[in-house]
């Protein structure tokens, strides 16, 4: 659905050039929710604006929704929806008019029906007469998304769809985004700097930092790339014997004992857990409790960039 090679953009400023995006390659398959994750200023919005034809790349090529970005920008625009980071509604215009105008602009057949369906889908029913200035943050964000979907694009770009929403509205919007994929087969490309959002919502992630993609994969794959899972065992006695027995296990990278606690770094912890318990059994050590902890996406970010996403943002 998206293939980009070497996309780059520099901006001239008073103090010289800013290289906002420095050669991004990316592939997005139909029906995926792909998250573009990175701290403030990483180049997320700039990349999105290039992929949506709003900004000309200084270098690179891309095919978006089957059309070449440079040769056929109008073809790209017809087939995509774009929801900007700042939204795009006029505060004074009533919700219904805003949707009607958008549908006319795109020449959507069966306008009234399409708008009614979108309003039901995005919980905007009963708000048609209200100006968007009088909507809650969550309602306004859902209106932004409805506007981006009016012409049934197979690919939508959402720039920070949930920034500024309370936890309940965020969860609610995630549900709407999942339904776009599950019920309509829509491909979704979204940016976020929320790790929990990336983890809960996205099939695949691209991590961008300082204009370059520094890691990509499913949330699980990315987490696995970080120093393995941590297994913590509590033992009544024999911690040292347990440590020695477990250290010999092929999946264990590192084992330390401290009092009655043994801490292991393990590849594929969930799959290896039974084997570890058996090894303990064979060594005649009795187990009191066992805990498995996965690394977080913040650990991933720290590993690939050397700093924490939270600090960076
Ligand atoms: N029109 C512009 N002129 C000059 N510099 C720009 C312009 N637009 C973006 N930049 C710079 O390019 C870099 C990337 O900006 P971009 O908006 O793509 O980041 P972002 O990842 O979307 O960040 P955020 O999370 O804050 O939205 C930043 O250093 C920004 O200051
Ligand atoms: Mg941005």
PDB file of N, CA, C and O and ligand atoms in Angstrom, residues 45 85 159-160, ligand 2:
ATOM      1  N   UNK A  45       5.657  14.017  11.277  1.00  0.00           N
ATOM      2  CA  UNK A  45       4.708  14.821  10.500  1.00  0.00           C
ATOM      3  C   UNK A  45       5.270  15.150   9.130  1.00  0.00           C
ATOM      4  O   UNK A  45       4.562  15.089   8.121  1.00  0.00           O
ATOM      5  N   UNK A  85      -2.320  16.518  12.394  1.00  0.00           N
ATOM      6  CA  UNK A  85      -2.030  16.576  13.830  1.00  0.00           C
ATOM      7  C   UNK A  85      -2.902  17.631  14.512  1.00  0.00           C
ATOM      8  O   UNK A  85      -3.373  17.438  15.623  1.00  0.00           O
ATOM      9  N   UNK A 159      -2.310  11.626  12.032  1.00  0.00           N
ATOM     10  CA  UNK A 159      -1.152  12.201  12.732  1.00  0.00           C
ATOM     11  C   UNK A 159      -1.538  12.446  14.187  1.00  0.00           C
ATOM     12  O   UNK A 159      -2.318  13.346  14.482  1.00  0.00           O
ATOM     13  N   UNK A 160      -1.001  11.626  15.062  1.00  0.00           N
ATOM     14  CA  UNK A 160      -1.287  11.697  16.502  1.00  0.00           C
ATOM     15  C   UNK A 160      -2.789  11.778  16.790  1.00  0.00           C
ATOM     16  O   UNK A 160      -3.267  12.766  17.353  1.00  0.00           O
TER      17      UNK A 160
HETATM   18 MG1  LIG B   2       4.240  15.847  14.351  1.00  0.00          MG
END
